[in-house]
mmCIF file of C-alpha atoms in Angstrom:
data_model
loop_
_atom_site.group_PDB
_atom_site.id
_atom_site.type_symbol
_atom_site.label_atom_id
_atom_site.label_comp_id
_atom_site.label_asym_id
_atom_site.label_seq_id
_atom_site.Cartn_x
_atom_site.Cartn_y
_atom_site.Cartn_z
ATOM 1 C CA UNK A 1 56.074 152.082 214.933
ATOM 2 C CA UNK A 2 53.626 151.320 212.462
ATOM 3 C CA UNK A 3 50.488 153.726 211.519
ATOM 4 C CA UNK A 4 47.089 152.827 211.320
ATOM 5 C CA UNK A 5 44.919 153.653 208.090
ATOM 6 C CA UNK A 6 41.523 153.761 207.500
ATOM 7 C CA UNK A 7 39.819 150.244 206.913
ATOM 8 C CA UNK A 8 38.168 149.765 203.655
ATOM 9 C CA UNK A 9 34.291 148.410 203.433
ATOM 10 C CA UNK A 10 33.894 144.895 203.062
ATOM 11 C CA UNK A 11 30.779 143.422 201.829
ATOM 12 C CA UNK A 12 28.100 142.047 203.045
ATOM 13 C CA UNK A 13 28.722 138.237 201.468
ATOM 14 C CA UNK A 14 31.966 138.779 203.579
ATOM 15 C CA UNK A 15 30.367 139.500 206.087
ATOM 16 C CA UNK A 16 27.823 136.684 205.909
ATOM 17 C CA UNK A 17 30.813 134.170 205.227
ATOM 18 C CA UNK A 18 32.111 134.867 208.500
ATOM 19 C CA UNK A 19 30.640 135.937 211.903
ATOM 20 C CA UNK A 20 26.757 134.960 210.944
ATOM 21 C CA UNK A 21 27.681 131.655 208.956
ATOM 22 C CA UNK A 22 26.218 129.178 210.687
ATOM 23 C CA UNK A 23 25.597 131.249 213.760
ATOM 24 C CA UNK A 24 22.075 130.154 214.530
ATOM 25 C CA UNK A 25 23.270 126.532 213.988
ATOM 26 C CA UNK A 26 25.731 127.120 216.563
ATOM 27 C CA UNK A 27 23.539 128.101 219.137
ATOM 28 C CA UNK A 28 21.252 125.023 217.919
ATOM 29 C CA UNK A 29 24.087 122.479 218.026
ATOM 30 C CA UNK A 30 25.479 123.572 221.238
ATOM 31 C CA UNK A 31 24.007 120.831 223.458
ATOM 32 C CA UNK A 32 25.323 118.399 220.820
ATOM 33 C CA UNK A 33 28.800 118.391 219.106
ATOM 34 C CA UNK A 34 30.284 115.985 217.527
ATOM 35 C CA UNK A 35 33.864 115.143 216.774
ATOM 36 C CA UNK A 36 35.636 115.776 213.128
ATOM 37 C CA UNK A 37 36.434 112.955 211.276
ATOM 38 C CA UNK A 38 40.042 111.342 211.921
ATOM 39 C CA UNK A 39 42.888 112.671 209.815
ATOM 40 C CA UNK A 40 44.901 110.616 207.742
ATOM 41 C CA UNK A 41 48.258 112.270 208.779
ATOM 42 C CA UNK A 42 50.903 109.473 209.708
ATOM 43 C CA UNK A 43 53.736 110.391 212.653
ATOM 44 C CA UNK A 44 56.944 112.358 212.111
ATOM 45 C CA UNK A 45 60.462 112.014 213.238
ATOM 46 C CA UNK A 46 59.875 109.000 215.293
ATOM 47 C CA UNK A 47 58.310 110.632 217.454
ATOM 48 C CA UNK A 48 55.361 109.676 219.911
ATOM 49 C CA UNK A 49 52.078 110.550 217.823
ATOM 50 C CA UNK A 50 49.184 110.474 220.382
ATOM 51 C CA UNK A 51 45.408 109.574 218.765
ATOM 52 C CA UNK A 52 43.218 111.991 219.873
ATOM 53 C CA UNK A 53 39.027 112.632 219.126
ATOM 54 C CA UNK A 54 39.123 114.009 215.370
ATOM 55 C CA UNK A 55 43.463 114.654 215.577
ATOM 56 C CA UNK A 56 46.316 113.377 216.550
ATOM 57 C CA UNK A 57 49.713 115.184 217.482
ATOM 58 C CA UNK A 58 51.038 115.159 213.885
ATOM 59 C CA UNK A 59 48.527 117.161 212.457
ATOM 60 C CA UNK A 60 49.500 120.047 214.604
ATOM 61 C CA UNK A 61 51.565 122.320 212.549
ATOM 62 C CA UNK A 62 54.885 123.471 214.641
ATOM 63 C CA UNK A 63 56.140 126.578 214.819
ATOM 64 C CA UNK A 64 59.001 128.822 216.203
ATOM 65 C CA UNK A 65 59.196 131.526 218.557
ATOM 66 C CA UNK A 66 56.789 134.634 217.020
ATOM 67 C CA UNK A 67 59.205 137.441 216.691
ATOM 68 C CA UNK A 68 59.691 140.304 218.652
ATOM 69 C CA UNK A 69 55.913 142.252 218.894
ATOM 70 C CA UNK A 70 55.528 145.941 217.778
ATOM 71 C CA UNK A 71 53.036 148.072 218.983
ATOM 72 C CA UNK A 72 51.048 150.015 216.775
ATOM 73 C CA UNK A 73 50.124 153.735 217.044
ATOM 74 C CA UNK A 74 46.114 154.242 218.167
ATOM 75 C CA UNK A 75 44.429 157.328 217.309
ATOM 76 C CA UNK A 76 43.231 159.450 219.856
ATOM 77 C CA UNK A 77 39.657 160.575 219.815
ATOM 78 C CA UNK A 78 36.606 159.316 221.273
ATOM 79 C CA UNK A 79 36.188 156.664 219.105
ATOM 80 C CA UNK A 80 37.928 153.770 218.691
ATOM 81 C CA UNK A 81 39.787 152.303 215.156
ATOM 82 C CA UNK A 82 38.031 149.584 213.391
ATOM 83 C CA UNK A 83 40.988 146.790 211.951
ATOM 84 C CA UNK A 84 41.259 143.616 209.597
ATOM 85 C CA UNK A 85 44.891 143.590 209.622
ATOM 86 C CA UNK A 86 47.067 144.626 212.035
ATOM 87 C CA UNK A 87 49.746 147.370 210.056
ATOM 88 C CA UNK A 88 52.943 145.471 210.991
ATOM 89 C CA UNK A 89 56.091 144.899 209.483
ATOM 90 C CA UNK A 90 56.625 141.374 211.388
ATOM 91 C CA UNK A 91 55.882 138.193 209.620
ATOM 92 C CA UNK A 92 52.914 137.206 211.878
ATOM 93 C CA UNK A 93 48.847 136.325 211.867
ATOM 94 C CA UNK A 94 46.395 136.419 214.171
ATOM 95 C CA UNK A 95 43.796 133.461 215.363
ATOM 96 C CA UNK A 96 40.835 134.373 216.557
ATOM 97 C CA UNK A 97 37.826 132.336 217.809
ATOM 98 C CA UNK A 98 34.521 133.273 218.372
ATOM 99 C CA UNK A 99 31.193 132.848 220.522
ATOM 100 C CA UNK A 100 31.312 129.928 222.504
ATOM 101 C CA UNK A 101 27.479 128.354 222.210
ATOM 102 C CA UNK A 102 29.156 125.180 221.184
ATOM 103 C CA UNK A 103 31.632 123.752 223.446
ATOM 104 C CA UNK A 104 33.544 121.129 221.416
ATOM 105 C CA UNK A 105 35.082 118.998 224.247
ATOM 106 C CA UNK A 106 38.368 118.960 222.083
ATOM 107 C CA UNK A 107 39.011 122.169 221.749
ATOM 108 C CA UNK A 108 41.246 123.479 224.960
ATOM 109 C CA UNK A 109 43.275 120.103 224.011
ATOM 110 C CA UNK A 110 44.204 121.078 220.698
ATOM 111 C CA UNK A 111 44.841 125.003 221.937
ATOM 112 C CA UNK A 112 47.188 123.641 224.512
ATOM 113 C CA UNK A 113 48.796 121.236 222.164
ATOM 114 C CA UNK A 114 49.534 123.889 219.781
ATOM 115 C CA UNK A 115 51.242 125.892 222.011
ATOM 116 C CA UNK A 116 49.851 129.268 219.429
ATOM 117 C CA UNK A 117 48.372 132.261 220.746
ATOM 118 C CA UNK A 118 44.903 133.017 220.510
ATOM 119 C CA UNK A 119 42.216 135.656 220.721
ATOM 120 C CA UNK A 120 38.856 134.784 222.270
ATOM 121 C CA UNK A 121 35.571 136.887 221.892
ATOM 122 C CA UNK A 122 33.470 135.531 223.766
ATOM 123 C CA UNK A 123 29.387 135.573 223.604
ATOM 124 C CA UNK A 124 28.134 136.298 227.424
ATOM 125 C CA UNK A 125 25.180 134.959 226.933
ATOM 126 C CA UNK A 126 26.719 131.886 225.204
ATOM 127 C CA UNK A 127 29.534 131.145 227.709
ATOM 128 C CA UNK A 128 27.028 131.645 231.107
ATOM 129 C CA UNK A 129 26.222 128.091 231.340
ATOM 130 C CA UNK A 130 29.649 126.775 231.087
ATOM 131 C CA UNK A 131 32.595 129.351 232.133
ATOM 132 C CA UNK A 132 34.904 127.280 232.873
ATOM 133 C CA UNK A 133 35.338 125.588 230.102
ATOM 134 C CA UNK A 134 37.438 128.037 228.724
ATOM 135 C CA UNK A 135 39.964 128.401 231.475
ATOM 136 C CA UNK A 136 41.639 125.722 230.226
ATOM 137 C CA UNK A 137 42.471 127.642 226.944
ATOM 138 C CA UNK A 138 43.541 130.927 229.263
ATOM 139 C CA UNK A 139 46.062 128.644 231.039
ATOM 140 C CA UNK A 140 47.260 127.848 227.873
ATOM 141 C CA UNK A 141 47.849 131.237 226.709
ATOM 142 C CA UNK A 142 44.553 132.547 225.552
ATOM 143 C CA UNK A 143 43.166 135.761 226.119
ATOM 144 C CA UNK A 144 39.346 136.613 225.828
ATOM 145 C CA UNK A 145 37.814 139.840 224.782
ATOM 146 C CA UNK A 146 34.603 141.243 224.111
ATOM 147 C CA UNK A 147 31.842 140.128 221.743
ATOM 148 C CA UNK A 148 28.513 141.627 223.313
ATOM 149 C CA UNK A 149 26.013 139.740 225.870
ATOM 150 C CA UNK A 150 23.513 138.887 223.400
ATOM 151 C CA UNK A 151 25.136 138.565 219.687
ATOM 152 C CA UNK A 152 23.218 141.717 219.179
ATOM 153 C CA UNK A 153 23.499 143.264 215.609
ATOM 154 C CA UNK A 154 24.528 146.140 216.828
ATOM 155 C CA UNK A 155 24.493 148.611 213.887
ATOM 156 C CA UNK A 156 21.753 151.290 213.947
ATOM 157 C CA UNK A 157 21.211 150.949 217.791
ATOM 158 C CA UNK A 158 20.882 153.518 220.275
ATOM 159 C CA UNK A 159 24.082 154.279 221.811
ATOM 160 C CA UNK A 160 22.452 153.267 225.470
ATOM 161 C CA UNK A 161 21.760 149.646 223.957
ATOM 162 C CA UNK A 162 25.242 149.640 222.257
ATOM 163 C CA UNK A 163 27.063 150.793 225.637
ATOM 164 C CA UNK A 164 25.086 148.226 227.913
ATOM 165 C CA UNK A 165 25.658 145.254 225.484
ATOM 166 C CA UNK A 166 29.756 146.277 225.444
ATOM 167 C CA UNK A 167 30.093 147.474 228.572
ATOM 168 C CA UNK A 168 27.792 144.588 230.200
ATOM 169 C CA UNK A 169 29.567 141.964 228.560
ATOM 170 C CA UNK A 170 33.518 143.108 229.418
ATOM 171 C CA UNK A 171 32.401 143.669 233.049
ATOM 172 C CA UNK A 172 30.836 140.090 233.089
ATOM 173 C CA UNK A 173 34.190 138.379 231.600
ATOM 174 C CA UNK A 174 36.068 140.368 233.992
ATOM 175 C CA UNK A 175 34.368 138.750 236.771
ATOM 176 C CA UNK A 176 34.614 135.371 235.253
ATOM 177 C CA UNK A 177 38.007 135.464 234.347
ATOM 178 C CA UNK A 178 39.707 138.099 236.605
ATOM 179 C CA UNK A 179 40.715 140.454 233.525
ATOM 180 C CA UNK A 180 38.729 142.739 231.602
ATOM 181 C CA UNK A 181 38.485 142.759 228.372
ATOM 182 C CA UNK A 182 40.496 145.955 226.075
ATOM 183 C CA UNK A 183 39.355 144.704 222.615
ATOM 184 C CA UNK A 184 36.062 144.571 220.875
ATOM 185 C CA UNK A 185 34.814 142.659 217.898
ATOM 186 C CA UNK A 186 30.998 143.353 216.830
ATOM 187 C CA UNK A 187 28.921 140.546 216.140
ATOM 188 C CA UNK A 188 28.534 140.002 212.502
ATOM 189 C CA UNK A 189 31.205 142.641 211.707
ATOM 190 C CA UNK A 190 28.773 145.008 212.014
ATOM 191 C CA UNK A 191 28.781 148.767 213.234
ATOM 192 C CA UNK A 192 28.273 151.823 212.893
ATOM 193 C CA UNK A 193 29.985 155.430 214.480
ATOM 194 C CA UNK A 194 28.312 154.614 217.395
ATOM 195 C CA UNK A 195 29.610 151.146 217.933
ATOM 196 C CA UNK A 196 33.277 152.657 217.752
ATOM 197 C CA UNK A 197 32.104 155.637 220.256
ATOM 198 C CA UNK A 198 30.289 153.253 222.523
ATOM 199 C CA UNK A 199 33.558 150.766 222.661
ATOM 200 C CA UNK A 200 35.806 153.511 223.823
ATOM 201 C CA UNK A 201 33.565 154.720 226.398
ATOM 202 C CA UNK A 202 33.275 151.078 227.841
ATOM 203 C CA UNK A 203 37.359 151.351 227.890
ATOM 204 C CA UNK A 204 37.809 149.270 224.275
ATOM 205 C CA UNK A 205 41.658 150.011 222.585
ATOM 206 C CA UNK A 206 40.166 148.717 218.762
ATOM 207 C CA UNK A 207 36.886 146.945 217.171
ATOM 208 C CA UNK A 208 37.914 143.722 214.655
ATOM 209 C CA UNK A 209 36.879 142.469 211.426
ATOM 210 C CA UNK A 210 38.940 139.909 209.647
ATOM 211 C CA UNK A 211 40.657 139.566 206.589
ATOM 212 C CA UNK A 212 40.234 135.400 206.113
ATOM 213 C CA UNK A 213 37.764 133.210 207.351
ATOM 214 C CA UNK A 214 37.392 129.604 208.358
ATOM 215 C CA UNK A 215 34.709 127.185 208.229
ATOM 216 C CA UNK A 216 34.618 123.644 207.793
ATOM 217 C CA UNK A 217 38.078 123.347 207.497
ATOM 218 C CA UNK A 218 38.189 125.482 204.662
ATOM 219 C CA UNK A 219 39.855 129.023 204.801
ATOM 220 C CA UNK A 220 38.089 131.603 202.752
ATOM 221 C CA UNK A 221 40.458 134.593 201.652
ATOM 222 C CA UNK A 222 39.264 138.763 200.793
ATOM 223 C CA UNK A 223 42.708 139.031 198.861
ATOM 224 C CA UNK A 224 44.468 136.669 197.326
ATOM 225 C CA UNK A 225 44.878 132.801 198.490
ATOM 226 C CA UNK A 226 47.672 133.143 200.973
ATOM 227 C CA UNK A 227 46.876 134.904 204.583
ATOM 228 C CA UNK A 228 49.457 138.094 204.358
ATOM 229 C CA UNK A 229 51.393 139.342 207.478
ATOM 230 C CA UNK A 230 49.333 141.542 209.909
ATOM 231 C CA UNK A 231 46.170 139.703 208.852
ATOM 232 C CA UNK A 232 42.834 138.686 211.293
ATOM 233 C CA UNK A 233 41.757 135.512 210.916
ATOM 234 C CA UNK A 234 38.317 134.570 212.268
ATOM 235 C CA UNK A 235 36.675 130.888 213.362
ATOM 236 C CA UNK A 236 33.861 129.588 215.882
ATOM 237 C CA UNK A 237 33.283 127.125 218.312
ATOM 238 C CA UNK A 238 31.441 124.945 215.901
ATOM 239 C CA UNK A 239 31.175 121.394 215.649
ATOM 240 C CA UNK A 240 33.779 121.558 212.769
ATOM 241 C CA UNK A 241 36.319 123.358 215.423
ATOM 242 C CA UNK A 242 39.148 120.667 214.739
ATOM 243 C CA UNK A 243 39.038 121.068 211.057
ATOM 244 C CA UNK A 244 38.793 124.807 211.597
ATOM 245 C CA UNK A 245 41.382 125.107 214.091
ATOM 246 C CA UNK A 246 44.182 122.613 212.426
ATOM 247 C CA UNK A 247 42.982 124.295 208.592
ATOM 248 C CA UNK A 248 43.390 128.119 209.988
ATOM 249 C CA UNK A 249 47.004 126.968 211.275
ATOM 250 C CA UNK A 250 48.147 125.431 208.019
ATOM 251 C CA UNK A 251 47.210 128.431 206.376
ATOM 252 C CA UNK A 252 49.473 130.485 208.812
ATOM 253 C CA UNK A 253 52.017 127.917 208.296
ATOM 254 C CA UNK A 254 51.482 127.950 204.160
ATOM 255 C CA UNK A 255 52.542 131.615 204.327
ATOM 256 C CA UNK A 256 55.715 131.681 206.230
ATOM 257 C CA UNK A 257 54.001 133.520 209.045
ATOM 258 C CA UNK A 258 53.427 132.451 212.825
ATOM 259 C CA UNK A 259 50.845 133.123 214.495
ATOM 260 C CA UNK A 260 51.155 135.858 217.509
ATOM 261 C CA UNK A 261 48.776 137.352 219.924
ATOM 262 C CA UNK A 262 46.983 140.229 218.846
ATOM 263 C CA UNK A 263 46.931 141.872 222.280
ATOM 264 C CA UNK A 264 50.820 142.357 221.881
ATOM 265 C CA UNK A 265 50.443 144.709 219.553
ATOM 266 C CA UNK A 266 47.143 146.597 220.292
#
């Protein structure tokens, strides 16, 4: 059983390269996405290679059975532990999507044709008008988790406003979605000791950061150019989702990992 360490700083351009990139022009674009541009990919194996909006079946990267989860140790405390990579031995990633202000109608296609595990946090505020567009991507294997009501920046907040926008938001995706949420990501990355205190009191196992980020196809690394095992990867529901969904798995499949669900080993 692995052991968790303390998780260094990041910056703030990190910071700004993922969560809050383009965050405003999500929530501006939402009534009005638009497909990504057709890949060039031509079929494999002889196989049937379905045209889709932006994709077709061949760009989907395949990969084999994720090996065996291991849990990892959480401390106890009254706070909870604040990750960008998961401290595991197995040769694995995890995807993780965020927000949900723009509902790209191709997205719970391409989730269910990649038959890949993913992590949603999910945006009350952004999801109320449309829940059910992401049931689709549960019956496919996705699990969502907590990202506040608002997309409050929650650092430096009273620990009443941090509690209610936590606590509001899992209780509200539990009604939606018949599950409540155990895992937390702030908006923006950011917190503070409050954040972690306020998670665990609204029943949160871990806060997320990331360790690579994705954004118009185009994954941007912390370390390195290759996603390492145990490593958080973090995209939106933007009108670039296909590029950002098919790029993020490439990068998976680049490295020799696969991905896995990050609730398995939480």
């Amino acid at each position: 059983m692995s052991i968790l360490r303390a998780v260094p700083v990041v910056t703030m351009a990190l910071v700004l390269a993922g969560c809050s990139a383009g965050h405003e022009s999500e929530r501006k674009a939402a009534t009005g996405a638009s497909a990504a541009a057709p890949s060039a990919s031509a079929p494999s194996g002889g196989r049937p290679d379905k045209q889709h909006a932006g994709w077709r079946d061949s760009d989907v990267p395949v990969f084999g059975p994720a090996p065996a989860p291991e849990k990892i140790a959480l401390p106890s405390g009254g706070s909870v532990p604040y990750l960008l990579r998961v401290p595991t031995t197995r040769k694995v990633a995890f995807l993780t999507i965020d927000d949900g202000y723009l509902k790209h109608p191709e997205a719970p296609k391409l989730i269910a044709a990649a038959r890949v595990p993913v992590t949603l946090f999910l945006t009350t505020d952004a999801i109320a008008d449309d829940p059910d567009y992401f049931r689709p991507m549960i019956k496919a294997g996705a699990v969502v988790e907590a990202h506040t009501i608002t997309h409050a920046n929650l650092r430096g907040r009273s620990y009443a406003f941090q509690k209610r926008e936590i606590c509001g938001s899992a209780d509200r995706l539990a009604g939606w979605y018949k599950r409540r949420p155990v895992l937390f990501r702030p908006p923006f990355g950011n917190k503070d000791a409050t954040t972690l205190q306020a998670a665990h009191d609204c029943g949160m196992k871990a806060g997320f950061m990331w360790k690579e980020t994705v954004d118009k196809g185009k994954v941007r690394y912390q370390e390195g150019k290759r996603v390492r095992a145990g490593d958080i990867i973090l995209m939106h529901f933007r009108k670039a989702f296909v590029k950002d969904f098919l790029g993020a798995l490439r990068a998976i499949k680049k490295a020799g990992l696969t991905p896995a669900l990050l609730e398995d080993y939480v």
